Tab-separated table of C-alpha atoms in Angstrom:
chain	number	residue	atom	x	y	z
U	1	MET	CA	9.857	-29.321	30.849
U	2	THR	CA	12.067	-30.415	27.882
U	3	SER	CA	14.068	-28.230	25.437
U	4	THR	CA	11.330	-29.061	22.881
U	5	TYR	CA	9.035	-27.296	25.000
U	6	ASP	CA	11.038	-24.205	25.155
U	7	THR	CA	11.517	-24.262	21.374
U	8	VAL	CA	7.752	-24.572	20.732
U	9	LYS	CA	7.388	-21.736	23.335
U	10	THR	CA	9.873	-19.779	21.274
U	11	ALA	CA	7.940	-20.257	18.098
U	12	LEU	CA	4.712	-19.087	19.746
U	13	THR	CA	5.983	-16.130	21.285
U	14	SER	CA	8.291	-15.131	18.326
U	15	HIS	CA	6.365	-15.796	15.349
U	16	PHE	CA	2.967	-15.821	16.660
U	17	ASN	CA	3.611	-12.851	19.230
U	18	ILE	CA	1.751	-14.770	22.031
U	19	PRO	CA	2.715	-13.221	25.329
U	20	ALA	CA	5.071	-15.479	27.071
U	21	ASP	CA	3.392	-15.593	30.334
U	22	THR	CA	-0.030	-16.964	28.867
U	23	VAL	CA	1.882	-19.803	27.181
U	24	ARG	CA	1.692	-23.001	29.590
U	25	ALA	CA	2.116	-26.597	29.358
U	26	ASP	CA	-1.653	-27.262	29.924
U	27	SER	CA	-2.800	-24.573	27.584
U	28	THR	CA	-4.584	-26.019	24.521
U	29	LEU	CA	-3.841	-24.855	21.184
U	30	GLU	CA	-7.186	-22.985	21.095
U	31	ASP	CA	-6.401	-21.250	24.352
U	32	LEU	CA	-3.523	-19.699	22.948
U	33	GLY	CA	-5.594	-18.209	19.935
U	34	LEU	CA	-4.327	-20.628	17.059
U	35	ASP	CA	-6.958	-21.827	14.547
U	36	SER	CA	-6.482	-25.029	12.300
U	37	LEU	CA	-4.422	-23.138	9.684
U	38	ALA	CA	-2.202	-21.386	12.479
U	39	VAL	CA	-1.455	-24.948	13.921
U	40	VAL	CA	-0.345	-26.093	10.454
U	41	GLU	CA	1.731	-22.948	10.310
U	42	LEU	CA	3.307	-23.650	13.757
U	43	LEU	CA	4.251	-27.013	12.480
U	44	CYS	CA	5.789	-25.526	9.394
U	45	VAL	CA	7.612	-23.052	11.549
U	46	LEU	CA	9.058	-25.845	13.852
U	47	GLN	CA	10.323	-27.738	11.084
U	48	ASP	CA	11.544	-25.141	8.561
U	49	GLU	CA	12.921	-22.264	10.904
U	50	LEU	CA	13.771	-24.381	13.707
U	51	GLY	CA	14.990	-27.489	12.359
U	52	MET	CA	12.628	-29.888	14.294
U	53	THR	CA	11.466	-33.181	12.845
U	54	VAL	CA	7.510	-32.884	12.987
U	55	PRO	CA	5.517	-35.713	12.255
U	56	THR	CA	2.774	-33.575	10.012
U	57	GLY	CA	0.697	-36.674	9.331
U	58	HIS	CA	0.134	-37.420	12.927
U	59	GLU	CA	-3.557	-37.841	13.499
U	60	ASN	CA	-3.755	-36.063	16.551
U	61	LEU	CA	-1.322	-33.232	15.902
U	62	LYS	CA	-3.691	-30.771	14.447
U	63	SER	CA	-6.421	-31.017	17.023
U	64	LEU	CA	-6.965	-27.759	18.804
U	65	GLN	CA	-7.737	-29.553	21.940
U	66	LEU	CA	-4.069	-30.730	22.441
U	67	THR	CA	-2.299	-29.194	25.214
U	68	LEU	CA	1.037	-28.059	24.753
U	69	ALA	CA	2.498	-30.868	26.965
U	70	GLU	CA	0.630	-33.174	24.553
U	71	THR	CA	1.975	-31.336	21.455
U	72	VAL	CA	5.659	-31.569	22.811
U	73	ALA	CA	5.337	-34.996	23.557
U	74	ILE	CA	4.274	-36.114	20.076
U	75	ILE	CA	6.937	-33.890	18.427
U	76	ASP	CA	9.551	-35.310	20.866
U	77	GLU	CA	8.691	-38.644	19.980
U	78	ALA	CA	9.570	-37.932	16.155
U	79	GLN	CA	12.914	-36.397	16.982
U	80	PRO	CA	15.908	-38.379	15.427
U	81	SER	CA	17.553	-38.614	18.863
U	82	ALA	CA	14.538	-40.126	20.567
U	83	ARG	CA	14.071	-42.746	17.803
U	84	ALA	CA	17.746	-43.675	18.070
U	85	ALA	CA	17.105	-44.133	21.816
U	86	GLU	CA	14.229	-46.550	21.029
U	87	VAL	CA	16.513	-48.520	18.584
U	88	LEU	CA	19.330	-48.697	21.065
U	89	ALA	CA	16.832	-49.932	23.774
R	1	MET	CA	-21.399	21.738	-2.686
R	2	THR	CA	-23.783	19.591	-4.662
R	3	THR	CA	-25.640	16.567	-3.709
R	4	ARG	CA	-23.062	14.561	-5.629
R	5	ASP	CA	-20.145	15.797	-3.458
R	6	ILE	CA	-18.316	13.107	-1.382
R	7	ALA	CA	-16.608	14.457	1.712
R	8	VAL	CA	-12.863	13.476	2.638
R	9	THR	CA	-13.328	13.169	6.362
R	10	GLY	CA	-10.423	11.182	7.344
R	11	ILE	CA	-6.856	10.650	5.821
R	12	GLY	CA	-3.965	8.074	6.531
R	13	LEU	CA	-0.587	7.783	5.161
R	14	VAL	CA	2.401	5.633	5.749
R	15	THR	CA	5.088	6.475	3.313
R	16	PRO	CA	8.953	6.526	2.861
R	17	ALA	CA	8.510	10.107	3.941
R	18	GLY	CA	6.778	9.294	7.151
R	19	THR	CA	4.578	6.855	9.061
R	20	ASP	CA	1.623	9.119	9.172
R	21	ALA	CA	0.182	12.067	7.130
R	22	ASP	CA	1.621	14.805	9.142
R	23	SER	CA	4.960	13.731	9.119
R	24	THR	CA	4.675	12.712	5.309
R	25	TRP	CA	3.506	16.260	4.461
R	26	ARG	CA	6.464	17.718	6.212
R	27	THR	CA	8.955	15.655	4.683
R	28	VAL	CA	7.223	16.187	1.117
R	29	CYS	CA	7.053	20.049	1.702
R	30	ALA	CA	10.689	19.904	2.678
R	31	GLY	CA	11.654	18.202	-0.685
R	32	THR	CA	13.805	15.679	1.077
R	33	PRO	CA	14.346	12.672	-1.143
R	34	THR	CA	14.153	9.181	0.511
R	35	ALA	CA	15.627	6.984	-1.951
R	36	ALA	CA	18.898	5.113	-0.690
R	37	ILE	CA	20.836	2.001	-1.298
R	38	ASP	CA	18.876	-0.978	0.022
R	39	PRO	CA	20.979	-3.853	1.319
R	40	ALA	CA	17.866	-6.205	1.124
R	41	LEU	CA	17.624	-6.119	-2.426
R	42	GLY	CA	21.082	-7.938	-2.285
R	43	ASP	CA	22.898	-8.301	-5.500
R	44	VAL	CA	20.262	-6.998	-8.096
R	45	PRO	CA	21.444	-4.514	-10.791
R	46	ILE	CA	20.026	-1.502	-9.210
R	47	PRO	CA	19.596	-1.889	-5.290
R	48	LEU	CA	17.843	1.381	-4.828
R	49	SER	CA	14.466	1.774	-2.799
R	50	CYS	CA	12.415	4.237	-0.654
R	51	ARG	CA	11.460	2.406	2.370
R	52	VAL	CA	8.973	3.422	4.990
R	53	PRO	CA	10.782	4.329	8.313
R	54	PRO	CA	10.952	1.569	10.817
R	55	PHE	CA	7.703	1.056	12.721
R	56	ASP	CA	6.535	-1.298	15.372
R	57	ALA	CA	3.957	-3.206	13.537
R	58	GLN	CA	2.451	-5.028	16.510
R	59	ALA	CA	2.133	-2.107	18.446
R	60	LEU	CA	0.292	-0.426	15.304
R	61	ILE	CA	-1.881	-3.421	14.413
R	62	GLY	CA	-2.008	-5.905	17.199
R	63	PRO	CA	-1.023	-9.619	17.840
R	64	GLN	CA	-2.455	-10.880	14.612
R	65	VAL	CA	0.545	-9.074	12.809
R	66	TRP	CA	2.097	-12.457	12.145
R	67	ARG	CA	-0.477	-13.715	9.678
R	68	MET	CA	-0.185	-10.412	7.320
R	69	ASP	CA	2.234	-9.685	4.386
R	70	ARG	CA	3.850	-6.118	4.582
R	71	PHE	CA	1.316	-4.541	2.091
R	72	THR	CA	-1.190	-5.360	4.506
R	73	HIS	CA	0.690	-3.957	7.598
R	74	LEU	CA	0.953	-0.782	5.509
R	75	ALA	CA	-2.729	-0.771	4.567
R	76	LEU	CA	-4.012	-1.208	7.992
R	77	ILE	CA	-1.860	1.193	9.640
R	78	ALA	CA	-3.051	3.939	7.044
R	79	ALA	CA	-6.650	2.831	7.383
R	80	HIS	CA	-6.305	3.065	11.394
R	81	GLU	CA	-5.071	6.609	11.047
R	82	ALA	CA	-7.751	7.436	8.508
R	83	VAL	CA	-10.566	6.186	10.676
R	84	ARG	CA	-9.069	8.023	13.799
R	85	ASN	CA	-8.641	11.085	11.829
R	86	ALA	CA	-12.230	11.185	10.656
R	87	GLY	CA	-13.417	10.913	14.331
R	88	LEU	CA	-15.033	7.785	13.750
R	89	ASP	CA	-15.438	4.784	16.353
R	90	PRO	CA	-15.474	1.300	14.830
R	91	ALA	CA	-17.284	0.054	17.853
R	92	THR	CA	-20.337	2.364	17.285
R	93	TRP	CA	-20.623	2.434	13.542
R	94	ASP	CA	-23.187	0.357	11.541
R	95	GLY	CA	-20.566	-2.067	10.048
R	96	ALA	CA	-22.987	-3.345	7.293
R	97	ARG	CA	-22.779	0.345	5.763
R	98	VAL	CA	-18.848	0.356	5.813
R	99	ALA	CA	-17.209	-0.310	2.568
R	100	VAL	CA	-13.550	-0.881	2.035
R	101	VAL	CA	-11.712	-0.679	-1.353
R	102	ILE	CA	-8.037	-1.000	-1.535
R	103	GLY	CA	-5.926	-0.690	-4.729
R	104	VAL	CA	-2.999	-3.111	-5.017
R	105	GLY	CA	-0.979	-3.391	-8.056
R	106	TYR	CA	1.362	-6.058	-7.685
R	107	ASP	CA	1.131	-7.651	-4.182
R	108	SER	CA	4.400	-8.641	-2.334
R	109	LYS	CA	7.155	-11.290	-3.046
R	110	ASP	CA	8.488	-11.615	0.423
R	111	LEU	CA	6.575	-14.797	0.856
R	112	VAL	CA	6.239	-16.096	-2.594
R	113	VAL	CA	9.709	-16.455	-3.594
R	114	PRO	CA	10.805	-18.684	-0.580
R	115	ALA	CA	7.662	-20.739	-1.133
R	116	VAL	CA	8.573	-21.284	-4.761
R	117	ARG	CA	12.093	-22.495	-3.656
R	118	LYS	CA	10.371	-25.005	-1.243
R	119	LEU	CA	8.264	-26.280	-4.065
R	120	MET	CA	11.189	-26.568	-6.215
R	121	ASP	CA	12.823	-28.739	-3.466
R	122	GLY	CA	9.896	-30.697	-2.997
R	123	ALA	CA	9.231	-29.496	0.358
R	124	TYR	CA	5.367	-29.209	0.057
R	125	HIS	CA	5.053	-30.227	3.662
R	126	SER	CA	6.755	-27.330	5.077
R	127	LEU	CA	4.758	-24.670	2.815
R	128	SER	CA	2.675	-22.301	4.974
R	129	PRO	CA	-0.940	-22.913	4.769
R	130	LEU	CA	-1.377	-19.086	4.933
R	131	LEU	CA	0.457	-18.159	1.948
R	132	VAL	CA	-2.509	-17.991	-0.264
R	133	PRO	CA	-4.558	-15.705	2.240
R	134	ARG	CA	-1.740	-13.497	3.040
R	135	THR	CA	-0.568	-12.887	-0.515
R	136	THR	CA	-3.754	-12.475	-2.592
R	137	THR	CA	-4.358	-9.007	-3.324
R	138	ASN	CA	-7.614	-8.756	-1.172
R	139	ALA	CA	-5.653	-9.386	1.831
R	140	ALA	CA	-5.581	-5.878	2.460
R	141	PRO	CA	-9.294	-4.900	2.486
R	142	ALA	CA	-10.081	-8.208	4.119
R	143	GLU	CA	-7.879	-7.582	7.231
R	144	ILE	CA	-8.976	-4.039	7.362
R	145	CYS	CA	-12.676	-5.136	7.347
R	146	ILE	CA	-11.604	-7.796	10.365
R	147	ALA	CA	-9.851	-5.274	12.391
R	148	LEU	CA	-12.431	-2.370	12.092
R	149	GLY	CA	-15.865	-4.396	11.615
R	150	ALA	CA	-16.709	-3.227	8.220
R	151	HIS	CA	-19.337	-5.668	6.741
R	152	GLY	CA	-20.230	-3.745	3.555
R	153	PRO	CA	-19.171	-4.162	0.159
R	154	SER	CA	-15.201	-4.716	0.055
R	155	MET	CA	-12.792	-5.433	-2.580
R	156	ALA	CA	-9.200	-4.867	-3.864
R	157	VAL	CA	-9.072	-3.437	-7.244
R	158	THR	CA	-5.987	-3.296	-9.579
R	159	THR	CA	-4.944	-1.097	-12.442
R	160	ALA	CA	-1.266	-1.267	-11.959
R	161	CYS	CA	0.142	1.940	-10.801
R	162	ALA	CA	-3.145	3.704	-10.867
R	163	SER	CA	-4.790	1.005	-8.678
R	164	GLY	CA	-5.050	3.387	-5.644
R	165	ALA	CA	-6.874	6.068	-7.603
R	166	THR	CA	-9.134	3.525	-9.297
R	167	ALA	CA	-10.066	2.364	-5.333
R	168	LEU	CA	-11.007	6.065	-4.475
R	169	GLY	CA	-13.310	6.363	-7.740
R	170	THR	CA	-14.760	2.818	-6.910
R	171	ALA	CA	-15.648	3.666	-3.539
R	172	ARG	CA	-17.025	7.082	-4.402
R	173	ASP	CA	-19.139	5.358	-6.938
R	174	LEU	CA	-20.149	2.942	-3.944
R	175	LEU	CA	-21.310	5.850	-1.941
R	176	LEU	CA	-23.292	7.578	-4.754
R	177	ALA	CA	-25.167	4.581	-5.425
R	178	ASP	CA	-25.755	4.309	-1.729
R	179	ARG	CA	-24.273	0.739	-1.359
R	180	CYS	CA	-22.799	2.323	2.005
R	181	ASP	CA	-22.548	5.363	3.962
R	182	ILE	CA	-18.700	5.287	4.919
R	183	ALA	CA	-15.931	4.054	2.598
R	184	LEU	CA	-12.519	3.471	3.544
R	185	ALA	CA	-10.709	3.727	0.345
R	186	GLY	CA	-6.951	3.780	-0.845
R	187	GLY	CA	-4.096	1.897	-1.797
R	188	ALA	CA	-1.037	-0.097	-0.425
R	189	GLU	CA	2.070	-1.649	-1.752
R	190	ALA	CA	5.415	-3.303	-0.610
R	191	PRO	CA	7.314	-4.300	-3.758
R	192	CYS	CA	10.885	-3.754	-2.242
R	193	HIS	CA	12.218	-7.198	-3.166
R	194	PRO	CA	14.761	-8.428	-5.398
R	195	LEU	CA	12.136	-9.794	-7.934
R	196	PRO	CA	10.262	-6.888	-8.923
R	197	SER	CA	13.310	-4.644	-8.613
R	198	ALA	CA	15.411	-6.801	-11.012
R	199	CYS	CA	12.466	-7.027	-13.426
R	200	PHE	CA	11.620	-3.314	-13.450
R	201	ALA	CA	15.467	-2.826	-14.070
R	202	GLN	CA	15.209	-5.310	-16.967
R	203	MET	CA	12.545	-3.008	-18.411
R	204	GLY	CA	14.837	0.023	-18.124
R	205	ALA	CA	12.203	1.596	-15.877
R	206	LEU	CA	14.390	2.064	-12.669
R	207	SER	CA	16.835	5.076	-12.489
R	208	GLY	CA	20.442	3.908	-12.230
R	209	ARG	CA	21.819	6.770	-10.384
R	210	LEU	CA	23.826	4.624	-7.826
R	211	HIS	CA	26.493	7.268	-7.296
R	212	ASP	CA	23.845	9.580	-6.294
R	213	PRO	CA	20.632	7.592	-4.435
R	214	GLN	CA	18.994	10.599	-3.083
R	215	GLY	CA	18.963	12.493	-6.571
R	216	ALA	CA	17.756	9.189	-8.322
R	217	SER	CA	14.047	10.058	-8.213
R	218	ARG	CA	13.963	13.386	-10.293
R	219	PRO	CA	10.542	13.845	-12.242
R	220	PHE	CA	10.448	16.468	-14.991
R	221	ASP	CA	14.217	17.023	-14.822
R	222	VAL	CA	16.164	17.065	-17.851
R	223	ASP	CA	18.545	14.330	-16.369
R	224	ARG	CA	15.865	12.126	-15.149
R	225	ASP	CA	16.565	8.201	-16.104
R	226	GLY	CA	13.622	6.318	-14.334
R	227	PHE	CA	11.886	5.808	-11.007
R	228	VAL	CA	12.904	4.374	-7.611
R	229	LEU	CA	10.687	1.499	-6.389
R	230	ALA	CA	8.997	2.487	-3.104
R	231	GLU	CA	6.598	1.132	-0.511
R	232	GLY	CA	3.566	2.696	1.206
R	233	ALA	CA	-0.166	3.185	1.807
R	234	GLY	CA	-2.716	5.831	1.701
R	235	VAL	CA	-6.203	5.660	2.742
R	236	MET	CA	-9.177	8.176	2.847
R	237	VAL	CA	-12.445	8.065	4.838
R	238	LEU	CA	-15.058	9.292	2.309
R	239	GLU	CA	-18.690	9.844	3.173
R	240	ARG	CA	-21.650	11.637	1.473
R	241	ALA	CA	-21.120	15.338	2.194
R	242	ALA	CA	-24.595	15.655	3.872
R	243	ASP	CA	-23.805	12.650	6.132
R	244	ALA	CA	-20.350	14.215	7.077
R	245	ARG	CA	-21.997	17.447	7.877
R	246	ALA	CA	-24.916	15.790	10.017
R	247	ARG	CA	-22.355	14.103	12.342
R	248	GLY	CA	-20.464	17.316	12.605
R	249	ALA	CA	-17.374	15.811	10.994
R	250	ARG	CA	-14.415	18.076	9.769
R	251	THR	CA	-14.477	17.906	5.998
R	252	ARG	CA	-10.893	18.090	4.703
R	253	ALA	CA	-11.759	18.397	0.924
R	254	TYR	CA	-14.639	17.194	-1.213
R	255	PHE	CA	-13.973	14.608	-3.768
R	256	SER	CA	-15.860	16.243	-6.614
R	257	GLY	CA	-14.699	14.379	-9.761
R	258	TYR	CA	-13.170	11.165	-10.954
R	259	GLY	CA	-12.342	10.486	-14.507
R	260	SER	CA	-10.990	7.000	-15.996
R	261	SER	CA	-9.757	5.964	-19.574
R	262	THR	CA	-7.861	3.246	-20.959
R	263	ASP	CA	-5.344	3.824	-23.747
R	264	GLY	CA	-5.803	0.200	-25.175
R	265	TYR	CA	-2.585	0.588	-26.725
R	266	HIS	CA	0.487	-1.234	-25.125
R	267	TYR	CA	0.959	-3.397	-22.351
R	268	ALA	CA	3.693	-1.240	-20.565
R	269	ALA	CA	4.068	1.981	-22.578
R	270	PRO	CA	1.507	4.834	-22.449
R	271	ARG	CA	-0.032	6.031	-25.528
R	272	PRO	CA	2.468	8.508	-27.235
R	273	ASP	CA	-0.165	11.117	-28.023
R	274	GLY	CA	-1.420	11.417	-24.310
R	275	THR	CA	-5.067	11.027	-25.403
R	276	GLY	CA	-6.062	8.748	-22.651
R	277	ILE	CA	-4.665	10.956	-19.991
R	278	GLU	CA	-6.602	13.806	-21.467
R	279	ARG	CA	-9.857	11.816	-21.826
R	280	ALA	CA	-9.581	10.905	-17.801
R	281	PHE	CA	-9.093	14.434	-17.137
R	282	THR	CA	-12.027	15.770	-19.436
R	283	ALA	CA	-14.168	13.153	-17.723
R	284	ALA	CA	-13.097	14.162	-14.081
R	285	LEU	CA	-13.778	17.900	-14.933
R	286	ARG	CA	-17.193	17.019	-16.518
R	287	ASP	CA	-18.259	14.858	-13.653
R	288	ALA	CA	-17.061	17.520	-11.244
R	289	GLY	CA	-18.773	20.300	-13.345
R	290	LEU	CA	-15.640	22.172	-13.443
R	291	GLY	CA	-13.495	23.473	-16.269
R	292	THR	CA	-9.619	23.501	-16.630
R	293	ALA	CA	-9.757	27.165	-15.467
R	294	ASP	CA	-11.002	25.908	-12.123
R	295	ILE	CA	-7.938	23.625	-11.404
R	296	GLY	CA	-4.865	25.405	-9.611
R	297	HIS	CA	-2.623	22.416	-9.248
R	298	VAL	CA	-2.067	18.816	-10.435
R	299	ASN	CA	-0.077	16.338	-8.296
R	300	ALA	CA	1.129	14.434	-11.447
R	301	HIS	CA	2.005	10.817	-11.839
R	302	GLY	CA	5.616	12.100	-12.600
R	303	THR	CA	7.294	8.793	-12.431
R	304	GLY	CA	10.713	10.204	-13.381
R	305	THR	CA	10.980	7.938	-16.684
R	306	PRO	CA	11.749	9.817	-19.747
R	307	ILE	CA	8.878	8.513	-21.570
R	308	ASN	CA	6.033	9.142	-19.030
R	309	ASP	CA	7.119	12.450	-17.957
R	310	ARG	CA	7.202	13.668	-21.635
R	311	ILE	CA	3.835	12.207	-22.658
R	312	GLU	CA	2.018	13.382	-19.420
R	313	GLY	CA	3.494	16.814	-19.644
R	314	ALA	CA	2.333	17.395	-23.069
R	315	ALA	CA	-1.067	15.947	-22.349
R	316	LEU	CA	-1.190	18.594	-19.175
R	317	ALA	CA	0.250	21.330	-21.279
R	318	ARG	CA	-2.463	20.912	-24.049
R	319	LEU	CA	-5.364	20.328	-21.485
R	320	PHE	CA	-4.795	23.408	-19.441
R	321	ASP	CA	-3.157	25.687	-22.096
R	322	ARG	CA	-1.387	28.267	-19.993
R	323	HIS	CA	-3.755	28.469	-17.133
R	324	PRO	CA	-1.954	29.137	-14.198
R	325	LEU	CA	-1.567	25.617	-13.084
R	326	ALA	CA	1.295	24.644	-10.362
R	327	VAL	CA	2.383	20.947	-11.008
R	328	THR	CA	4.345	18.884	-8.971
R	329	SER	CA	5.568	15.129	-8.535
R	330	THR	CA	5.684	14.074	-5.198
R	331	LYS	CA	7.634	10.933	-6.293
R	332	GLY	CA	10.721	12.956	-6.195
R	333	VAL	CA	10.421	12.665	-2.347
R	334	THR	CA	8.628	9.375	-1.895
R	335	GLY	CA	9.801	7.287	-4.975
R	336	HIS	CA	7.199	5.208	-6.937
R	337	THR	CA	4.938	3.273	-4.302
R	338	LEU	CA	3.020	1.631	-7.706
R	339	GLY	CA	-0.457	0.521	-6.683
R	340	ALA	CA	-0.314	2.800	-3.643
R	341	ALA	CA	0.744	6.094	-5.702
R	342	GLY	CA	-2.662	7.062	-6.640
R	343	ALA	CA	-4.025	7.103	-3.309
R	344	ILE	CA	-1.039	8.556	-1.450
R	345	GLU	CA	-0.768	11.372	-4.025
R	346	ALA	CA	-4.641	11.969	-3.676
R	347	VAL	CA	-4.188	12.489	-0.005
R	348	LEU	CA	-1.189	14.818	-0.537
R	349	ALA	CA	-3.464	16.706	-2.934
R	350	ALA	CA	-6.139	17.039	-0.310
R	351	LEU	CA	-3.275	18.420	1.951
R	352	THR	CA	-1.956	20.788	-0.672
R	353	LEU	CA	-5.462	22.329	-1.018
R	354	GLU	CA	-6.162	22.538	2.706
R	355	HIS	CA	-2.537	24.209	3.183
R	356	GLN	CA	-2.739	26.310	0.025
R	357	THR	CA	0.767	25.262	-0.555
R	358	VAL	CA	2.156	23.125	-3.312
R	359	PRO	CA	4.983	21.024	-2.333
R	360	PRO	CA	8.214	21.082	-4.474
R	361	THR	CA	9.300	18.273	-6.956
R	362	ALA	CA	12.521	17.027	-5.359
R	363	ASN	CA	15.686	16.845	-7.328
R	364	LEU	CA	14.108	19.264	-10.106
R	365	ASP	CA	17.303	21.121	-11.051
R	366	GLN	CA	16.647	21.811	-14.682
R	367	LEU	CA	13.099	21.334	-16.278
R	368	ASP	CA	13.096	19.401	-19.420
R	369	PRO	CA	12.983	21.965	-21.980
R	370	ASP	CA	10.304	19.729	-23.785
R	371	ILE	CA	7.941	19.994	-20.746
R	372	ASP	CA	5.870	23.235	-21.053
R	373	LEU	CA	4.509	23.264	-17.389
R	374	ASP	CA	4.900	25.281	-14.394
R	375	VAL	CA	6.518	22.595	-12.356
R	376	VAL	CA	7.219	23.520	-8.506
R	377	ALA	CA	10.878	23.062	-7.725
R	378	LYS	CA	13.090	23.592	-4.556
R	379	VAL	CA	10.673	25.036	-2.038
R	380	PRO	CA	7.022	24.652	-1.414
R	381	ARG	CA	4.934	27.523	-3.071
R	382	PRO	CA	1.876	29.078	-1.614
R	383	HIS	CA	-0.600	29.018	-4.277
R	384	ARG	CA	-4.349	30.034	-4.193
R	385	MET	CA	-6.351	27.103	-5.196
R	386	GLU	CA	-10.241	26.012	-5.255
R	387	ALA	CA	-9.792	22.747	-6.911
R	388	VAL	CA	-6.844	20.189	-7.572
R	389	ALA	CA	-6.243	17.075	-9.538
R	390	SER	CA	-4.184	13.970	-8.724
R	391	ASN	CA	-3.536	12.101	-12.015
R	392	SER	CA	-2.379	8.243	-12.191
R	393	CYS	CA	-1.255	6.108	-14.900
R	394	GLY	CA	-0.700	2.314	-14.950
R	395	PHE	CA	0.747	-0.373	-17.155
R	396	GLY	CA	-1.802	-1.522	-19.497
R	397	GLY	CA	-2.815	2.092	-20.217
R	398	HIS	CA	-4.946	2.563	-17.042
R	399	ASN	CA	-5.485	6.589	-16.492
R	400	ASN	CA	-7.356	7.944	-13.668
R	401	VAL	CA	-8.130	11.482	-12.377
R	402	VAL	CA	-9.158	12.229	-8.776
R	403	LEU	CA	-10.220	15.720	-8.590
R	404	LEU	CA	-10.872	17.610	-5.277
R	405	ARG	CA	-12.445	20.936	-4.219
R	406	ARG	CA	-11.776	23.081	-1.180
R	407	ALA	CA	-13.828	22.314	1.799
C-alpha cells in the first residue's frame, strides 16, 4: 500500500479512534463506522491537518460503500506529485 | 417526606478538584485550591484557570469521543458516574421515561475559533461538518441520551452561571408533572480558552493574582479581586421519592425545594439590593414548606468578585437574620465553572448534608467586614443540618436556589 494509505489509516486511528487492526484496504467506510458527516470530517482532517490535496467535489468520494483502497486511489490521483507525473508523461 | 419530594439517588462530578464525586469531595474538604497558571491560555492578560485533572476520555466515554467537544465529554463522564451511583442499568430501564436536562452557559470555543479563522481565510471546504452539532449547547444532553438510551424529554437550559441549578429545577418539574420517571440533570462547562478568558478579564471579573495563583480564588475574603475560570460538570439522578423507595435505591438527599427569580435589572451586574436573591430563596423555602430556621447551611454562589459576594452576603444575612447558618463557597477550591457551577455545588451541598460536614472556603484569610455571615474557613466544620441550600446567580440577573433535605 502507498504512503497515502498510511496517512489515511493514521487519520482513522488517531482522529476517529478506530482500532488499527480493523482498518484494512478492503474495509468500506461504512464498515469502519463512518457516517456521511464523518466522511466529510475525514476529508477535512486529511487536507487540513495532514496537508493532503483532497478532491472534495469528487462525485464518488463521499460514498460509504467505497473501500479504503478505492478512497486512497481517488486521493492519490489528486496529489500534486501524481498530477506532475501525468504532465511529464 | 411528602408526595412532592424528589429523591437524589445518584451523583456524578468531574471538577478541577477530582474526576469523580469522592475525589472532588475530599479535595474540597481539604480546602486545596486548584487554580494555576494555564499555558494553554497563551498570552491573554490573566492566564489563570482551574482545569480538571487529566483523564482518558476514550476509556470513560468510548470511541465516539472524537465527535464531541470538551463540555460534552465532561457532561457524559458525570452522567455515567451518576447513573452507576444510582444503581441504574440503562440496558434495562424504560428509556421513554428517562429525561435529560443539562445546563450549559457559554459552550466551548475550542472548535469555533479555529473555524472562524478558516472562514476568514475563505477555506470553506475544510470547515468541519460537525461544528454545529458539536458546539450547540444541546450537544451535551443529546450525547447523554445517545449513550444511555434516554428517550424522554431532553434539553439544554441556559441561564448563564445559574444554568446548572436551572437544569435541576427544570428536571424536578418534569418529574412532578409525571413527564418522566427518572431524570438526569446537571450542568457542564469547558470555558478555559483564550477567548472567554480575555473577555472576562476585560469585564474586570477575573482575579489578577498572578503572583499567587493558588490564592486567586478567595470568596468572601477582604482581598478578593475576582474569580478564576474553571471547567467541570455535575449531574444528579432524580426520581420521585416513592419510586426510589420502591426499587430499593439509596436516597442521598431529598430535593425538596426550588426557587427561581430574575433581577430584570442589568445584563451583567446583580441587583444591588439583592432582592432577587431573596425572592428565589423565599420561593424555594415556600416550595419545600420550610422556614429559614430549618436551613443549616448555604453553599453560596460566592464567586469572589467584590460585587457578587457583598450583595449575596447581605441578602443571606437579611434572610437568615442570625440563624446558625454555616456558609461556604466551594469556588475557593474549584474556581468558577460558570454554567456547571449550580449543579456541581448542589451535588456538594448534598454531600455536605450526607456527611454533616461543611467544607471550608479556601483562601478565606480575613472575612470582608461588610459580610455579616458565618463563613466556614480553613478547615471543614462538623455541623448538624437537616436542610441545606445551594444558591446560584447568572449574568442577566438569574437567581436560582436548590433546597435539599436530609434523607
